[in-house]
Coordinates of C-alpha atoms in Angstrom, one line a residue:
M1 CA -12.4 -34.4 1.1
A2 CA -11.6 -34.9 4.7
V3 CA -8.5 -32.7 4.5
V4 CA -10.5 -29.9 2.7
A5 CA -13.1 -29.9 5.4
L6 CA -10.5 -30.0 8.2
L7 CA -8.4 -27.1 7.0
F8 CA -10.6 -24.9 4.8
G9 CA -14.2 -25.7 5.9
D10 CA -16.6 -24.5 3.3
G11 CA -14.9 -21.3 2.5
G12 CA -12.3 -22.4 0.0
T13 CA -14.2 -21.2 -3.1
T14 CA -14.8 -17.8 -1.6
L15 CA -11.1 -17.6 -0.6
L16 CA -9.8 -18.2 -4.1
A17 CA -12.5 -15.9 -5.7
V18 CA -11.7 -12.9 -3.5
T19 CA -7.9 -13.2 -3.4
W20 CA -7.5 -13.8 -7.1
T21 CA -9.6 -10.7 -7.7
W22 CA -7.0 -8.6 -5.7
T23 CA -4.2 -10.5 -7.5
T24 CA -5.6 -9.4 -10.8
I25 CA -5.9 -5.7 -9.8
A26 CA -2.5 -5.7 -8.2
T27 CA -0.9 -7.3 -11.3
I28 CA -2.3 -4.7 -13.6
L29 CA -1.1 -1.8 -11.5
F30 CA 2.3 -3.4 -11.0
V31 CA 2.7 -4.0 -14.7
L32 CA 1.7 -0.3 -15.4
R33 CA 4.1 0.9 -12.8
T34 CA 6.9 -1.2 -14.3
W35 CA 6.1 0.2 -17.8
Y36 CA 6.1 3.8 -16.8
A37 CA 9.2 3.4 -14.6
S38 CA 11.1 2.0 -17.6
R39 CA 9.9 4.8 -19.9
E40 CA 10.7 7.6 -17.4
P41 CA 13.5 6.6 -15.1
S42 CA 14.1 8.9 -12.2
K43 CA 17.7 10.1 -11.5
E44 CA 17.2 12.5 -8.7
H45 CA 16.1 10.0 -6.1
A46 CA 18.2 7.4 -4.1
S47 CA 18.3 4.1 -6.0
F48 CA 19.8 0.7 -6.1
F49 CA 21.7 0.3 -9.4
G50 CA 19.3 2.8 -11.0
I51 CA 16.2 1.2 -9.5
R52 CA 14.4 3.4 -7.0
W53 CA 14.1 1.9 -3.5
D54 CA 10.3 2.0 -3.4
Y55 CA 10.1 0.1 -6.7
A56 CA 12.6 -2.5 -5.6
A57 CA 10.7 -3.1 -2.4
V58 CA 7.2 -3.2 -4.0
T59 CA 8.7 -5.8 -6.5
I60 CA 9.7 -8.1 -3.7
A61 CA 6.3 -7.5 -2.0
Y62 CA 4.4 -8.3 -5.2
A63 CA 6.5 -11.4 -5.9
A64 CA 6.0 -12.7 -2.4
A65 CA 2.3 -12.0 -2.4
L66 CA 2.0 -13.8 -5.7
A67 CA 3.9 -16.8 -4.4
S68 CA 1.6 -16.9 -1.4
E69 CA -1.5 -16.8 -3.7
I70 CA -0.2 -19.5 -5.8
T71 CA 0.9 -21.8 -2.9
T72 CA -2.5 -21.2 -1.2
T73 CA -4.3 -22.3 -4.4
V74 CA -2.0 -25.3 -4.9
G75 CA -2.6 -26.4 -1.2
Y76 CA -6.3 -26.1 -1.6
R77 CA -6.3 -28.2 -4.7
M78 CA -4.1 -30.7 -3.1
A79 CA -6.5 -31.1 -0.3
Y80 CA -9.0 -32.5 -2.7
W81 CA -6.8 -35.5 -3.6
T82 CA -8.2 -38.9 -2.5
K83 CA -5.4 -40.0 -0.4
P84 CA -5.2 -41.2 3.2
L85 CA -5.5 -38.4 5.8
L86 CA -1.9 -38.6 7.1
E87 CA -0.4 -38.7 3.7
S88 CA -2.5 -35.7 2.6
L89 CA -1.4 -33.7 5.5
K90 CA 2.2 -34.4 4.7
E91 CA 1.7 -32.7 1.3
V92 CA -0.9 -30.0 2.1
V93 CA 0.4 -28.5 5.5
P94 CA 4.0 -27.7 4.2
T95 CA 2.3 -25.7 1.3
I96 CA 0.1 -23.8 3.8
V97 CA 3.1 -23.0 6.0
L98 CA 5.0 -21.7 3.0
S99 CA 2.1 -19.6 2.0
N100 CA 2.0 -17.9 5.4
V101 CA 5.7 -17.3 5.5
V102 CA 5.8 -15.6 2.1
A103 CA 2.7 -13.5 2.9
Y104 CA 4.5 -12.1 5.9
V105 CA 7.5 -11.3 3.7
S106 CA 5.2 -9.5 1.3
M107 CA 3.7 -7.3 4.1
I108 CA 7.2 -6.4 5.3
F109 CA 8.6 -5.2 2.0
G110 CA 5.2 -3.7 1.0
R111 CA 5.3 -1.4 3.9
F112 CA 9.0 -0.5 3.3
A113 CA 7.9 0.4 -0.3
I114 CA 5.4 2.9 1.1
I115 CA 7.9 4.3 3.5
A116 CA 10.4 4.9 0.7
L117 CA 7.7 6.6 -1.3
L118 CA 6.8 8.8 1.6
L119 CA 10.3 9.8 2.3
S120 CA 10.8 10.7 -1.4
L121 CA 7.7 12.8 -1.3
Q122 CA 8.4 14.5 2.0
G123 CA 11.8 15.8 1.1
T124 CA 13.8 17.3 3.9
A125 CA 10.9 18.7 5.9
Y126 CA 10.2 17.4 9.4
R127 CA 13.4 15.5 9.7
Q128 CA 12.6 14.1 13.2
W129 CA 9.3 12.6 11.9
R130 CA 11.2 10.9 9.0
I131 CA 12.9 8.8 11.7
S132 CA 9.5 7.7 12.9
L133 CA 8.8 6.1 9.5
W134 CA 11.9 3.9 9.9
I135 CA 11.0 3.0 13.5
V136 CA 7.6 1.9 12.4
G137 CA 9.1 0.0 9.5
G138 CA 11.7 -1.7 11.6
A139 CA 9.2 -2.6 14.3
Q140 CA 6.8 -4.3 11.9
A141 CA 9.7 -6.1 10.2
M142 CA 11.1 -7.5 13.5
V143 CA 7.7 -8.6 14.6
L144 CA 6.8 -10.3 11.4
F145 CA 10.3 -12.0 11.1
S146 CA 9.9 -13.2 14.6
H147 CA 6.5 -14.6 13.6
I148 CA 8.1 -16.4 10.6
I149 CA 10.6 -18.1 12.8
I150 CA 8.0 -19.1 15.4
T151 CA 5.8 -20.5 12.6
I152 CA 8.6 -22.6 11.2
C153 CA 9.9 -23.8 14.6
Q154 CA 6.6 -24.3 16.5
C155 CA 7.3 -28.0 16.4
N156 CA 10.5 -29.9 17.3
P157 CA 11.5 -31.2 14.9
P158 CA 9.8 -28.7 12.4
R159 CA 8.7 -31.7 10.3
K160 CA 6.4 -32.8 13.2
L161 CA 4.0 -30.0 12.2
W162 CA 2.9 -31.9 9.1
D163 CA 4.1 -35.4 9.7
L164 CA 2.2 -36.8 12.7
E165 CA 4.2 -40.0 12.6
V166 CA 7.5 -38.3 13.4
P167 CA 8.3 -38.4 17.1
G168 CA 8.5 -35.0 18.8
N169 CA 6.4 -32.2 20.2
C170 CA 4.7 -29.0 19.2
H171 CA 4.9 -26.9 22.4
L172 CA 4.9 -23.6 20.5
Q173 CA 1.9 -24.3 18.3
V174 CA -0.5 -22.5 20.6
F175 CA 1.9 -19.7 21.2
S176 CA 2.4 -19.3 17.5
Q177 CA -1.3 -18.7 17.0
K178 CA -1.6 -16.4 20.0
Y179 CA 1.5 -14.5 18.7
G180 CA -0.7 -13.7 15.7
Y181 CA -2.4 -11.0 17.8
A182 CA 0.9 -9.3 18.4
S183 CA 2.0 -9.4 14.8
G184 CA -1.5 -8.4 13.6
S185 CA -1.7 -5.5 16.0
V186 CA 1.7 -4.1 15.0
G187 CA 1.0 -4.6 11.3
A188 CA -2.4 -2.8 11.6
F189 CA -0.8 0.0 13.5
A190 CA 1.8 0.4 10.8
D191 CA -0.8 0.4 8.0
F192 CA -2.8 3.1 9.9
Y193 CA 0.3 5.2 10.6
L194 CA 1.5 5.1 7.0
A195 CA -2.0 6.0 5.8
I196 CA -2.4 9.2 7.9
Y197 CA 1.3 10.2 7.7
P198 CA 0.9 12.1 4.4
A199 CA -2.0 14.3 5.6
I200 CA 0.0 15.4 8.8
F201 CA 3.7 15.7 8.0
I202 CA 4.0 16.0 4.2
I203 CA 2.9 19.7 4.5
G204 CA 5.3 21.4 2.1
P205 CA 4.4 19.7 -1.2
L206 CA 0.7 19.4 -0.3
L207 CA 0.4 23.2 0.4
K208 CA 1.5 23.8 -3.2
L209 CA -1.7 22.0 -4.4
P210 CA -5.2 23.4 -4.6
P211 CA -7.3 22.3 -1.7
S212 CA -9.4 19.9 -3.7
L213 CA -6.2 18.1 -5.0
R214 CA -4.7 18.2 -1.6
V215 CA -7.6 16.2 -0.2
G216 CA -7.4 13.8 -3.2
V217 CA -3.7 13.1 -2.6
C218 CA -4.4 12.3 1.1
I219 CA -7.3 10.0 0.2
I220 CA -5.3 8.0 -2.3
L221 CA -2.2 7.8 -0.2
G222 CA -4.3 6.9 2.8
G223 CA -5.9 4.0 1.1
G224 CA -3.7 1.8 3.2
L225 CA -6.3 2.1 5.9
V226 CA -8.1 -0.8 4.1
A227 CA -5.0 -3.0 4.7
G228 CA -5.1 -2.1 8.4
I229 CA -8.8 -2.9 8.6
A230 CA -8.1 -6.3 6.9
G231 CA -5.4 -7.0 9.5
I232 CA -7.9 -6.3 12.3
V233 CA -10.5 -8.6 10.8
K234 CA -7.8 -11.2 10.3
M235 CA -7.1 -11.2 14.1
T236 CA -10.8 -12.0 14.8
C237 CA -10.2 -15.4 13.1
I238 CA -7.9 -16.4 16.0
N239 CA -10.4 -16.0 18.8
D240 CA -10.6 -19.8 19.3
V241 CA -7.3 -21.6 18.7
K242 CA -8.9 -25.0 18.7
Q243 CA -11.3 -23.9 15.8
L244 CA -8.6 -22.2 13.7
Q245 CA -8.5 -25.1 11.2
K246 CA -12.3 -24.8 10.6
D247 CA -12.0 -21.1 9.9
Y248 CA -8.6 -21.2 8.1
A249 CA -10.1 -20.2 4.7
R250 CA -11.4 -17.0 6.3
F251 CA -8.1 -16.4 8.0
V252 CA -6.1 -16.8 4.8
M253 CA -8.6 -14.6 2.8
W254 CA -8.0 -11.6 5.1
Q255 CA -4.3 -12.3 5.4
L256 CA -3.9 -12.1 1.6
T257 CA -6.3 -9.2 1.3
E258 CA -4.1 -7.2 3.7
A259 CA -0.9 -8.2 1.7
W260 CA -2.5 -7.3 -1.6
F261 CA -3.9 -4.0 -0.5
I262 CA -0.5 -2.9 0.8
V263 CA 0.8 -3.6 -2.6
I264 CA -2.1 -2.0 -4.4
F265 CA -2.2 1.3 -2.5
G266 CA 1.6 1.5 -2.5
T267 CA 1.5 1.3 -6.3
I268 CA -1.5 3.6 -7.2
P269 CA 0.3 6.9 -6.5
T270 CA 3.1 5.9 -8.9
V271 CA 0.9 4.8 -11.8
K272 CA 0.5 8.1 -13.6
P273 CA -2.7 7.6 -15.7
F274 CA -4.5 5.9 -12.9
F275 CA -3.5 8.4 -10.3
L276 CA -4.2 11.3 -12.6
A277 CA -7.7 10.0 -13.4
M278 CA -8.5 9.6 -9.7
G279 CA -7.1 13.0 -8.9
R280 CA -9.1 14.7 -11.6
G281 CA -12.2 13.1 -10.4
L282 CA -11.6 14.2 -6.8
K283 CA -10.4 17.6 -8.1
S284 CA -13.8 18.1 -9.9
I285 CA -15.8 17.2 -6.8
G286 CA -13.6 19.4 -4.5
T287 CA -13.8 22.4 -6.9
R288 CA -17.5 22.4 -6.9
L289 CA -17.6 22.3 -3.1
I290 CA -15.0 25.1 -2.8
S291 CA -16.6 27.3 -5.4
T292 CA -19.9 27.4 -3.5
G293 CA -18.2 29.1 -0.6
G294 CA -16.5 31.9 -2.5
N295 CA -14.3 32.7 0.5
Y296 CA -11.0 32.7 -1.3
K297 CA -9.8 34.4 -4.4
S298 CA -7.9 31.4 -5.6
S299 CA -11.0 29.3 -5.4
K300 CA -12.9 31.9 -7.4
Q301 CA -10.3 31.9 -10.1
H302 CA -10.3 28.1 -10.3
T303 CA -14.1 28.1 -10.6
Q304 CA -13.9 30.5 -13.5
S305 CA -11.4 28.2 -15.3
V306 CA -13.7 25.3 -14.8
A307 CA -16.7 27.5 -16.0
S308 CA -14.7 28.5 -19.1
G309 CA -14.6 24.9 -20.2
T310 CA -18.4 24.7 -20.3
G311 CA -18.7 28.0 -22.4
T312 CA -20.1 30.3 -19.7
S313 CA -17.1 32.6 -19.4
G314 CA -14.7 31.3 -22.1
S315 CA -14.2 34.7 -23.6
K316 CA -13.0 36.2 -20.5
M317 CA -10.5 33.5 -19.8
A318 CA -9.2 33.1 -23.4
H319 CA -6.1 35.1 -22.7
K320 CA -5.4 33.9 -19.2
P321 CA -3.0 31.0 -18.5
T322 CA -4.5 28.0 -16.7
L323 CA -2.1 28.1 -13.8
P324 CA -3.9 25.8 -11.4
R325 CA -4.1 23.0 -14.0
S326 CA -0.4 23.3 -14.8
T327 CA 0.6 22.9 -11.2
S328 CA -1.8 20.1 -10.6
E329 CA -0.7 18.2 -13.6
V330 CA 2.9 18.3 -12.5
A331 CA 1.9 17.1 -8.9
L332 CA -0.4 14.4 -10.2
T333 CA 1.8 13.1 -12.9
D334 CA 4.5 12.0 -10.5
L335 CA 4.3 12.4 -6.8
S336 CA 8.0 12.3 -6.4
V337 CA 8.2 15.7 -8.3
M338 CA 6.5 17.4 -5.4
G339 CA 9.3 16.2 -3.1
K340 CA 11.9 17.3 -5.5
M341 CA 10.3 20.8 -5.7
E342 CA 10.4 21.1 -1.9
R343 CA 14.1 20.1 -1.8
D344 CA 15.0 22.5 -4.6
S345 CA 13.3 25.4 -2.9
L346 CA 15.1 24.7 0.4
D347 CA 18.4 24.8 -1.5
D348 CA 17.6 28.0 -3.4
E349 CA 14.8 30.4 -2.3
R350 CA 14.7 31.8 -5.9
N351 CA 13.4 28.5 -7.1
G352 CA 10.2 29.0 -5.1
Q353 CA 8.0 30.0 -8.1
W354 CA 6.1 27.2 -9.9
H355 CA 5.5 29.0 -13.2
D356 CA 6.8 32.0 -15.0
A357 CA 3.3 33.5 -14.8
E358 CA 3.4 33.5 -11.1
N359 CA 6.2 36.1 -10.8
G360 CA 3.9 38.4 -8.9
H361 CA 3.6 35.9 -6.1
A362 CA 7.2 34.8 -6.0
S363 CA 8.2 37.0 -3.2
Q364 CA 5.6 35.4 -0.9
R365 CA 6.8 31.8 -1.5
R366 CA 9.6 31.7 1.2
W367 CA 10.2 28.4 3.2

């Protein structure tokens, strides 16, 4: 009990309840993503032996986050063992260190998975800003890898960290904890940048969507803001280095929350039914807001198509194709299709039309 009180305080139960909830959600989404990826493999995107880069990266991120979750749980259970304090520390502390290390690995590859997805969606537009994605990804990777090395080597020899009987020193222990501010700040900035990036720079594919769906895509892709907020809250747990042990459960809870939400919001856009359901919900809300304004002809047509489904003007729309829905279904079913559409239109201007029924507007769709 002494080890549990020393390392986790009274927050161990909350830690496991919260983080295993995120684990369950992420696991469901990852399994669905894997299933749909196997059913509909994509050949038009850069891949590693037929596996898309974003899927390969998120697989590593998920595996690392799951390993961190398991080792945290094992370490917490081991802390309950009735053994002498020094002997318990020899078993519990290495498990905790391993949990931290693999959590950092999960964050690194989780953000690279989002970067790969954004690059696939963006296509060839705004080439200079595509480089910024790699800069952000490389910066957060270098900072977190440095944090991993500092965490492992904060004591000399490293075993001194969990075996107090070994002669040596831990001169970098305080620096390691303070370095958490740097790694946490860079990680939070990366999460915020990747969250707002779609709304600013992925202009081409988004302009092809109705306004309501455009907002929905940005909201879903921007869900990574939650991970950034979790990273900021995590840093507040390092205010007092001497009291870190007492608040370790809260620190780990927010660290795993950040790692899991990177995986979750990096997976949602590629899980077709889930993304489609969210997109339709946001589309319905947005359509109602747009229809009240009546400022644009396209919004009026879209309002009539919605009204026809309720029986108010179904006879008028019986012989008209539901063009907005066709375009939206394509975009929501697979986000990567939007990026491919943009690349195809850049290669051949004649491919700028989305549907045969839109021939009257084809001349206006020039990139």
